[in-house]
Short mmCIF file of C-alpha atoms in Angstrom, two decimals:
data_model
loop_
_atom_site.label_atom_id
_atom_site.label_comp_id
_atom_site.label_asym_id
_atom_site.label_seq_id
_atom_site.Cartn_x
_atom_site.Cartn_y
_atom_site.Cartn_z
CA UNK A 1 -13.25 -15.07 16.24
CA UNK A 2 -13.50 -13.98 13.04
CA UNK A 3 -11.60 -10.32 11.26
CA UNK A 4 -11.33 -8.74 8.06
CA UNK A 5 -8.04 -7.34 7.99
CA UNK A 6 -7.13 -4.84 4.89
CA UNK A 7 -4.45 -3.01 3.87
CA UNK A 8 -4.65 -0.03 1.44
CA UNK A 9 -2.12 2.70 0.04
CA UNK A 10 -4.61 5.61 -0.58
CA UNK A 11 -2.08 8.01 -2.47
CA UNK A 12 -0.90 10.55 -1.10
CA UNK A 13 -4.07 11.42 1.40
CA UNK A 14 -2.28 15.11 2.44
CA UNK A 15 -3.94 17.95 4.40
CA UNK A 16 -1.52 20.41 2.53
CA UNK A 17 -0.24 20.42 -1.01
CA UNK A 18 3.30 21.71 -1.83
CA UNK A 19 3.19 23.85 -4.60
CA UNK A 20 6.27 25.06 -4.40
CA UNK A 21 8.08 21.43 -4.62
CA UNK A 22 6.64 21.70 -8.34
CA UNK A 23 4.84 18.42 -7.72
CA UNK A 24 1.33 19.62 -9.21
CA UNK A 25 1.23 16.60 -11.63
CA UNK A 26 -2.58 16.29 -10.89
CA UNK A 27 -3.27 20.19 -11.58
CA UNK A 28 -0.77 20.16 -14.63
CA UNK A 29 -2.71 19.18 -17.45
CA UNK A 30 -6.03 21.78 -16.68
CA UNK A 31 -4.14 24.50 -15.81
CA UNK A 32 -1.74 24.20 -19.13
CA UNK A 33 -4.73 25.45 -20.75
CA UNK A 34 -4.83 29.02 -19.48
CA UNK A 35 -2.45 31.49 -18.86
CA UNK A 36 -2.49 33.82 -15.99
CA UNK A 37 -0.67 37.70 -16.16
CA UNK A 38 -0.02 36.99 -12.10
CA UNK A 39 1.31 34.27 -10.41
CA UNK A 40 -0.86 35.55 -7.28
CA UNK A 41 -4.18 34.61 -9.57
CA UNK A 42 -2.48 31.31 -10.69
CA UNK A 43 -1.44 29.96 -7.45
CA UNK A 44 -5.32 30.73 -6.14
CA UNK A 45 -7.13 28.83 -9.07
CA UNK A 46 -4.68 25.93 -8.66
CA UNK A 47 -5.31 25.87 -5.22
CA UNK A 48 -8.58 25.55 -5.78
CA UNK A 49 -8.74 23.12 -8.23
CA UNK A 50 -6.33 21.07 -6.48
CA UNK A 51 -8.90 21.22 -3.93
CA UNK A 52 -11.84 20.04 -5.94
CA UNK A 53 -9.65 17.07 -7.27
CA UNK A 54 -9.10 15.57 -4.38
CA UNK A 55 -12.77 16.01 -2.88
CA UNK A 56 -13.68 13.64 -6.04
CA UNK A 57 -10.75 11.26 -5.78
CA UNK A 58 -11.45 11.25 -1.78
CA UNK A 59 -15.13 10.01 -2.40
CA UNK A 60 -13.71 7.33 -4.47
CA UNK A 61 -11.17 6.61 -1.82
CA UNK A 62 -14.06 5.98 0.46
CA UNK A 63 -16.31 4.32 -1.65
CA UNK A 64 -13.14 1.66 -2.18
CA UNK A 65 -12.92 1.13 1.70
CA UNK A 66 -16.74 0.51 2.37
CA UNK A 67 -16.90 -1.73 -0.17
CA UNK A 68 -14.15 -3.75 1.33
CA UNK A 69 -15.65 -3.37 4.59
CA UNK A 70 -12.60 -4.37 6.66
CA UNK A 71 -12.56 -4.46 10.63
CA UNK A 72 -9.44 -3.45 10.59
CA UNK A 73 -6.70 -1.24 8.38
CA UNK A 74 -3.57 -0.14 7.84
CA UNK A 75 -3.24 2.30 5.47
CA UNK A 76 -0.32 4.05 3.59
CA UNK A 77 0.52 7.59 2.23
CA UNK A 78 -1.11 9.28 5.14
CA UNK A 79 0.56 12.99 5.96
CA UNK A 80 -0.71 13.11 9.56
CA UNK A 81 -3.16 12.08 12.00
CA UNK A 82 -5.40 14.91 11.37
CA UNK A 83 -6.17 14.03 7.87
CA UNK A 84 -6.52 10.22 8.46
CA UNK A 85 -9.55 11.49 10.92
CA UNK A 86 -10.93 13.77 8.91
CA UNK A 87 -10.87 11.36 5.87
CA UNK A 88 -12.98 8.91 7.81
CA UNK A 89 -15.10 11.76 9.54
CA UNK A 90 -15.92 13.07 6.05
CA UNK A 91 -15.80 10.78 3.39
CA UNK A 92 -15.59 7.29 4.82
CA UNK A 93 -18.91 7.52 7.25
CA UNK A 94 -20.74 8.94 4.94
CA UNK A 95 -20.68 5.91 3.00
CA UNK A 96 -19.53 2.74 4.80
CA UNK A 97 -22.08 0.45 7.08
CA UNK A 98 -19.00 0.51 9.78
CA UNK A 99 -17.52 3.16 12.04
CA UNK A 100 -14.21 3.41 13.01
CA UNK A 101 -11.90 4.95 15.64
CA UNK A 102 -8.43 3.66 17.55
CA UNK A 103 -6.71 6.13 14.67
CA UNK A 104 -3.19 6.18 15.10
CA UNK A 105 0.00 7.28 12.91
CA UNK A 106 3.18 8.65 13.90
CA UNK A 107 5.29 10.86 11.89
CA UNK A 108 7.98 8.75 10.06
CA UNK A 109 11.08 9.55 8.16
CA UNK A 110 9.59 9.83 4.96
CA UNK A 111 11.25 13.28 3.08
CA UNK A 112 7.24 13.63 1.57
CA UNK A 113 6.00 13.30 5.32
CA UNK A 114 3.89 10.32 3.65
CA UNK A 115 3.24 8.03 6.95
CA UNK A 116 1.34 4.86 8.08
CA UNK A 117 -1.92 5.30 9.56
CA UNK A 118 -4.43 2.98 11.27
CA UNK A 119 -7.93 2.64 12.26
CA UNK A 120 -10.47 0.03 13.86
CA UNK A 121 -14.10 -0.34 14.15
CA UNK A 122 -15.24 1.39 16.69
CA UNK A 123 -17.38 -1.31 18.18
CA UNK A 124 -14.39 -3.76 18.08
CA UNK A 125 -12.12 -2.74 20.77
CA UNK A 126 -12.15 -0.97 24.20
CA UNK A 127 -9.81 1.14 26.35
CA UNK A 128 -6.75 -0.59 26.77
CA UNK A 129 -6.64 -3.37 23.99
CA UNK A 130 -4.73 -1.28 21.50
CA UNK A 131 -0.93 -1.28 21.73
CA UNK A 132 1.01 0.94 19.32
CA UNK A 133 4.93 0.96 18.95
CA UNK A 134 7.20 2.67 15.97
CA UNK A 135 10.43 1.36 14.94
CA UNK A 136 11.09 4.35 12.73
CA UNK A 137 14.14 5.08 14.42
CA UNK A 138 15.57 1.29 14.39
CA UNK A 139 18.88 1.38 12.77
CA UNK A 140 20.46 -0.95 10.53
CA UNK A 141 23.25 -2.04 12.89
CA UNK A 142 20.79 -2.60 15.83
CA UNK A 143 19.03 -4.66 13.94
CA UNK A 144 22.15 -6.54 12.15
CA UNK A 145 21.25 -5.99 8.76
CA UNK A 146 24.08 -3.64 7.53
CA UNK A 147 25.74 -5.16 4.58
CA UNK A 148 28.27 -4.57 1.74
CA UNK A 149 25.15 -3.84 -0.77
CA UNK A 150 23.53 -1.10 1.36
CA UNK A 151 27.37 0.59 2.34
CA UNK A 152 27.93 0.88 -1.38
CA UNK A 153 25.32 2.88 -2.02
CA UNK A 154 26.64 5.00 0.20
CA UNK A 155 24.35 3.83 3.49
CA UNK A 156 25.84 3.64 6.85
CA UNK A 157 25.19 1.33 9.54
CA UNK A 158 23.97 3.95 12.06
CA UNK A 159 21.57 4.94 9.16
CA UNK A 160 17.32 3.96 9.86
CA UNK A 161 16.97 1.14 8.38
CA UNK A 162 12.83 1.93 7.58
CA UNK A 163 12.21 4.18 4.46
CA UNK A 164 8.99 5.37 6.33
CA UNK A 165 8.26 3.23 9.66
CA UNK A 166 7.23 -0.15 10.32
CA UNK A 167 4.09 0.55 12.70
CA UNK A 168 3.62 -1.99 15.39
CA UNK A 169 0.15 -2.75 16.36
CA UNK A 170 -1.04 -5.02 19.17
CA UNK A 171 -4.38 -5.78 19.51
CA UNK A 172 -6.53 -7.78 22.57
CA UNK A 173 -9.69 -9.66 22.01
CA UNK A 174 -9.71 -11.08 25.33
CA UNK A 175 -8.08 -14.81 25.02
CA UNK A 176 -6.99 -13.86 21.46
CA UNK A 177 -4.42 -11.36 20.60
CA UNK A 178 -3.47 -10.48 17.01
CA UNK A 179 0.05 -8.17 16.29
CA UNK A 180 0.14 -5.69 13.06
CA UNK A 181 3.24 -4.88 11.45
CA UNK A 182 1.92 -2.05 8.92
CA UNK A 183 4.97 -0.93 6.68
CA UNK A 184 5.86 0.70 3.84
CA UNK A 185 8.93 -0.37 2.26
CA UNK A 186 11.47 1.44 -0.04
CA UNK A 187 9.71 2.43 -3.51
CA UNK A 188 11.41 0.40 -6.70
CA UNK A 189 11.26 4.23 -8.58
CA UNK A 190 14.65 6.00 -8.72
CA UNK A 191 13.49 7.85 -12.59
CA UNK A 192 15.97 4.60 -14.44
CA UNK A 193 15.28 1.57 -15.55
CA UNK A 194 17.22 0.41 -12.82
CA UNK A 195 15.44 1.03 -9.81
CA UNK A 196 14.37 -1.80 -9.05
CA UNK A 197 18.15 -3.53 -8.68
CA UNK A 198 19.11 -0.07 -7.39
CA UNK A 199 16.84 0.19 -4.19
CA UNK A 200 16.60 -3.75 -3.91
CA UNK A 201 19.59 -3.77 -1.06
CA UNK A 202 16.99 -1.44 1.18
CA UNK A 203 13.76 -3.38 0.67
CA UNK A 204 15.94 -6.57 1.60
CA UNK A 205 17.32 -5.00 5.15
CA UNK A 206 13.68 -3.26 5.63
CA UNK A 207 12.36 -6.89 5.56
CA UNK A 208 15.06 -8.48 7.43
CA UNK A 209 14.54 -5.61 10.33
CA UNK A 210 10.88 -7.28 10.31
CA UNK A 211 11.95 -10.18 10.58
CA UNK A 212 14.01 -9.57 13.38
CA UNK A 213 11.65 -7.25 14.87
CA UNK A 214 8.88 -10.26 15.11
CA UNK A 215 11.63 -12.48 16.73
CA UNK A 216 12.40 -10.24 19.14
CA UNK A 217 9.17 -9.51 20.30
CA UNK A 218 7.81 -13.26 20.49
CA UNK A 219 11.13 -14.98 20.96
CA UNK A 220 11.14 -18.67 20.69
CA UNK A 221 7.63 -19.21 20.22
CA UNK A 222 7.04 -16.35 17.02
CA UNK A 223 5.66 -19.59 15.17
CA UNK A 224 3.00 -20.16 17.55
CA UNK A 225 1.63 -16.32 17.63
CA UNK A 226 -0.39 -14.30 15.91
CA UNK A 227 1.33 -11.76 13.84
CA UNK A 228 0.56 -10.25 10.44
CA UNK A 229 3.19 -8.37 8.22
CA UNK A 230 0.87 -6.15 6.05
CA UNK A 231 1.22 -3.38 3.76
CA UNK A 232 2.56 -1.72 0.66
CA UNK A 233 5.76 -3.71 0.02
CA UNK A 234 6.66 -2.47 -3.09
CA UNK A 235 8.13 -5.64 -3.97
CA UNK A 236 6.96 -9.02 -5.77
CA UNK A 237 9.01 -11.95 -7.49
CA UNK A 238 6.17 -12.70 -10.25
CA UNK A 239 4.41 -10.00 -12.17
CA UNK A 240 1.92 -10.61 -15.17
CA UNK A 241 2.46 -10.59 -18.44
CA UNK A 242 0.28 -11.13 -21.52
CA UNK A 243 -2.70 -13.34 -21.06
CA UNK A 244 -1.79 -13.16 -17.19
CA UNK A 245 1.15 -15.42 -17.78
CA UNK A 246 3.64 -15.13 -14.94
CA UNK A 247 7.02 -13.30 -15.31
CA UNK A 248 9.84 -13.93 -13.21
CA UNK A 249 11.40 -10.67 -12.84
CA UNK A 250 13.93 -11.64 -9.67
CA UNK A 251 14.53 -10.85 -6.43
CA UNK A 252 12.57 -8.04 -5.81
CA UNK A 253 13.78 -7.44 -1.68
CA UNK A 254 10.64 -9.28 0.30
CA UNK A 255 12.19 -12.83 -0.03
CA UNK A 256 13.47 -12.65 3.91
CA UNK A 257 10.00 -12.56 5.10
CA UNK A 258 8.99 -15.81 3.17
CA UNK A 259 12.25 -17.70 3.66
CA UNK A 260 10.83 -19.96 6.17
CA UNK A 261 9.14 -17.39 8.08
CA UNK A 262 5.71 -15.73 6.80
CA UNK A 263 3.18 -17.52 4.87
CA UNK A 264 1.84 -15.61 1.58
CA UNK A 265 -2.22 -16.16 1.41
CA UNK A 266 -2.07 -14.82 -2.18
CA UNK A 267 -0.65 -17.99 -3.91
CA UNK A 268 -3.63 -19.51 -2.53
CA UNK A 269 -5.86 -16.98 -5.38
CA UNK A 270 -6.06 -17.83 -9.43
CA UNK A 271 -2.59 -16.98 -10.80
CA UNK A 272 -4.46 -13.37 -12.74
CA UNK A 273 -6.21 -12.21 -9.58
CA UNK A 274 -2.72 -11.60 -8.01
CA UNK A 275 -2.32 -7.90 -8.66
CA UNK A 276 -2.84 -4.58 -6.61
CA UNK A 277 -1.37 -2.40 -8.96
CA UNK A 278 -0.69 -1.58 -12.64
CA UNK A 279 2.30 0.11 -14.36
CA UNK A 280 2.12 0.88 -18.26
CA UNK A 281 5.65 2.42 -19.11
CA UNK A 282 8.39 2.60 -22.11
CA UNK A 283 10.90 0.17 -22.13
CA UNK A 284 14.30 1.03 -23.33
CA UNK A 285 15.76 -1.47 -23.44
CA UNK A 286 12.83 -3.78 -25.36
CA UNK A 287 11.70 -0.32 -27.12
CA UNK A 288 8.32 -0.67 -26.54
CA UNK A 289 5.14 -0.12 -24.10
CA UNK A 290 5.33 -2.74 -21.39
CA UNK A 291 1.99 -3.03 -19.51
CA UNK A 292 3.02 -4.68 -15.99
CA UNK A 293 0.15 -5.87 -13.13
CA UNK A 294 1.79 -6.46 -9.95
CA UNK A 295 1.59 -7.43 -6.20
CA UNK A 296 3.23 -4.52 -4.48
CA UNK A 297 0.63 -5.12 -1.85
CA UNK A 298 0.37 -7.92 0.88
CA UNK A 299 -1.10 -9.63 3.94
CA UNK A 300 1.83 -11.89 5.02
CA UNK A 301 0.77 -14.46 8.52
CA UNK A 302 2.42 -15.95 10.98
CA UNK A 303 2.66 -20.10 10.55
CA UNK A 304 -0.14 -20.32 13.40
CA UNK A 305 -2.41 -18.14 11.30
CA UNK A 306 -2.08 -19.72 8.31
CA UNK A 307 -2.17 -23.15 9.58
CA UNK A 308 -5.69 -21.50 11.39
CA UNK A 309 -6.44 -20.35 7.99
CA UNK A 310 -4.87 -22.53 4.69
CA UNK A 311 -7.13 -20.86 1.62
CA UNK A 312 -8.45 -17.25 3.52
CA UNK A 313 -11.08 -15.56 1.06
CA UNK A 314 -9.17 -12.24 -0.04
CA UNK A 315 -10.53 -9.64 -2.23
CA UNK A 316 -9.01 -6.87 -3.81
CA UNK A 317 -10.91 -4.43 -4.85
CA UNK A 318 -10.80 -2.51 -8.33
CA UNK A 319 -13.72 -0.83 -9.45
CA UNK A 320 -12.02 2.93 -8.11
CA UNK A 321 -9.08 2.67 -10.13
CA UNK A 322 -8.72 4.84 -13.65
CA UNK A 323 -10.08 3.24 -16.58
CA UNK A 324 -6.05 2.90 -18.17
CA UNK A 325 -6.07 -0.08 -15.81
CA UNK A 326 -7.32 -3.45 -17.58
CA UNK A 327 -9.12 -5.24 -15.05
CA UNK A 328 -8.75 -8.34 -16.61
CA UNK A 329 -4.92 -9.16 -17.25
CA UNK A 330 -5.55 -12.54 -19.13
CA UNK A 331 -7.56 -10.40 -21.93
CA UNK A 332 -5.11 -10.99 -25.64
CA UNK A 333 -6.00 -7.23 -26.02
CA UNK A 334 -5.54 -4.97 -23.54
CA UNK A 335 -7.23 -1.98 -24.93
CA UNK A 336 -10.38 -3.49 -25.25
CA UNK A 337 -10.36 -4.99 -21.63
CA UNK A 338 -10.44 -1.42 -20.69
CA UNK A 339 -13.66 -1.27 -22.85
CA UNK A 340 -15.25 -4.49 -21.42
CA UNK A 341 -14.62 -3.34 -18.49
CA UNK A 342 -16.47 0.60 -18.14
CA UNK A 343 -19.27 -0.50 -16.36
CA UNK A 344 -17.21 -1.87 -13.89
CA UNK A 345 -16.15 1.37 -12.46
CA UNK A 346 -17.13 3.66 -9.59
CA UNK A 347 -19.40 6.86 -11.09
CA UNK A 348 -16.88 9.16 -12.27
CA UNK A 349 -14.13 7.52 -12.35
CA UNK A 350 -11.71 8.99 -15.13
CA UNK A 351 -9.12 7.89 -17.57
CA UNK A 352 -6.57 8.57 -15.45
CA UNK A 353 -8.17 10.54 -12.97
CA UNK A 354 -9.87 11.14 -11.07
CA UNK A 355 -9.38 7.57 -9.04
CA UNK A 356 -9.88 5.93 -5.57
CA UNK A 357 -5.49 5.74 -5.94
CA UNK A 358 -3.52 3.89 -7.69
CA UNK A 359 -3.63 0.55 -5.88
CA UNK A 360 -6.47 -1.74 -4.50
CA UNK A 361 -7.75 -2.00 -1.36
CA UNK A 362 -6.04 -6.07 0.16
CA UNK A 363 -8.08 -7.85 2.29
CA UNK A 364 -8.50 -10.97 4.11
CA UNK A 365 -11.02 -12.63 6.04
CA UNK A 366 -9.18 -14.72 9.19
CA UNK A 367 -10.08 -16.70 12.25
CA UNK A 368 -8.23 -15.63 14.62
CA UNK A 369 -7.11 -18.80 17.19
CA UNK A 370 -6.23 -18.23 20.89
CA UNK A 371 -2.91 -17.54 21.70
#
């Protein structure tokens, strides 16, 4: 049996938008232009341009997601299960060849009420082969991953241990059964230079709660199952710098779920395809622009799946993000791979916005043995 599994954080896909957090960066920049005399009249246009940018960033969204045409996906930066429906209702079967149902998400413990959502083709699954299970409320002493790191920053051991949820998905295909684990782990952003080191102890116990998580639900024999980690990680040992050249920027948090556990189908790809999202920031301490593509995104498989499948065909797919991304990382000049690259874009697609988000759409084409 044969499944295209993907994984996709879709930014911030929200039924609601809190204006009065102050977090209007996409509204910002149009509305600077004109000034109101009442904040009633303000709040209405932005409203309603907010409303407009997402309908265009939304289509993009979709068009990223039929073109990747997975069976299956877990998706990130969902607010609740109402808008993960009515993004598929709305923009997603309009456009894709496949339909899909089974949606699930539960509410995590994200402050931004940002959640993990899933959804299956229709046509794939029945009553009663779908098994969901949160461990958003898993702490870090139940799972034994409390450690001197996360107590001094100030982290308990009776504190959850997941920054959002790690959803737990168990699927039947009669003689074949196939366990998600859709998370979203810890973002390396704390507004320094230092947030990766920072927020590094969290990611680490996030991934050792997987790890236990998977042991304890397949015991002895979590070798010989099938069981994928998947999702927005927000970690990677190896970005790419110029000309694609690797950079080994340390730990980043994930390394407990490749220790001699999960089996990365990525290192299988050319060394410049292994990206799902770009960062272009100043540096302070090299006082310049640093231009960074990076994995934050992965399928991770169990040692039966990847012995099942040794070089998977993955895709990632690009064409909806903003035109400030180079496509091509081994390009000497990054400006003009942005130029080289324009056609290559969904209609549209802007500068910076508007965009399908701000990372691809990971999939991964497995056979899927019995077990």
């Amino acid at each position: 049996m044969r499944l295209r599994v993907g994984t996709f954080n879709v930014e911030n896909l929200l039924t609601r938008h809190r204006f009065e957090q102050g977090g209007r960066t996409e509204t910002a920049a149009a509305m600077s232009l004109f000034h109101f005399p009442r904040a009633d009249q303000r709040d209405a246009v932005e409203r309603s341009l907010a409303v407009a940018l997402e309908d265009d960033k939304r289509q993009m969204t979709a068009l990223a997601m039929a073109e990747a045409q997975a069976d299956l996906w877990m998706l990130q930066e969902v607010d609740s299960l109402a808008s993960l429906q009515a993004f598929f209702a709305n923009y997603v079967h309009r456009i894709a060849d496949h339909r899909y149902g089974h949606f699930t998400l539960i509410d995590g413990n994200d402050r931004r009420n940002i959640d993990i959502g899933f959804a299956a083709r229709r046509d794939l699954l029945g009553p009663g082969q779908v098994t969901v299970r949160s461990h958003k409320d898993l702490t870090f002493a139940e799972a034994g991953v409390h450690d001197h790191d996360l107590a001094s920053l100030g982290i308990g051991p009776h504190a959850k241990v997941f920054a959002r949820d790690c959803l737990e998905v168990e699927l039947s295909f009669g003689g074949r059964r196939l366990t998600l684990f859709g998370c979203h782990f810890k973002s390396m952003n704390n507004g320094r230079e230092d947030g990766r080191q920072m927020t590094l102890p969290v990611r680490r116990a996030e991934a050792r709660a997987v790890k236990w998580l998977v042991r304890q639900r397949f015991g002895g024999g979590w070798r010989e199952t099938n069981w994928i980690v998947l999702g927005d990680l927000n970690g990677y040992r190896y970005g790419l710098g110029p000309r694609a050249e690797p950079v080994d920027e340390g730990p980043s948090g994930i390394e407990p779920l490749l220790d001699d556990f999960a089996r990365d189908p990525m290192e299988t790809l050319p060394v410049h395809e292994r990206w799902t999202h770009f960062r272009r920031y100043w540096s302070e301490t090299l006082d310049r622009l640093v231009d960074s593509h990076m994995p934050l995104d992965h399928i991770l498989l169990s040692p039966a799946l990847a012995a099942a499948n040794p070089k998977p065909a993955m895709q990632m797919i690009r064409r909806g993000l903003p035109y400030r991304v180079p496509l091509d990382p081994r390009a000497p000049d990054r400006s003009m791979a942005r130029l080289a690259t324009c056609a290559d874009r969904y209609p549209r697609v802007g500068w910076d916005r508007p965009k399908a988000s701000d990372h691809c759409p990971l999939t991964i084409d497995l056979e899927i043995p019995e077990g």
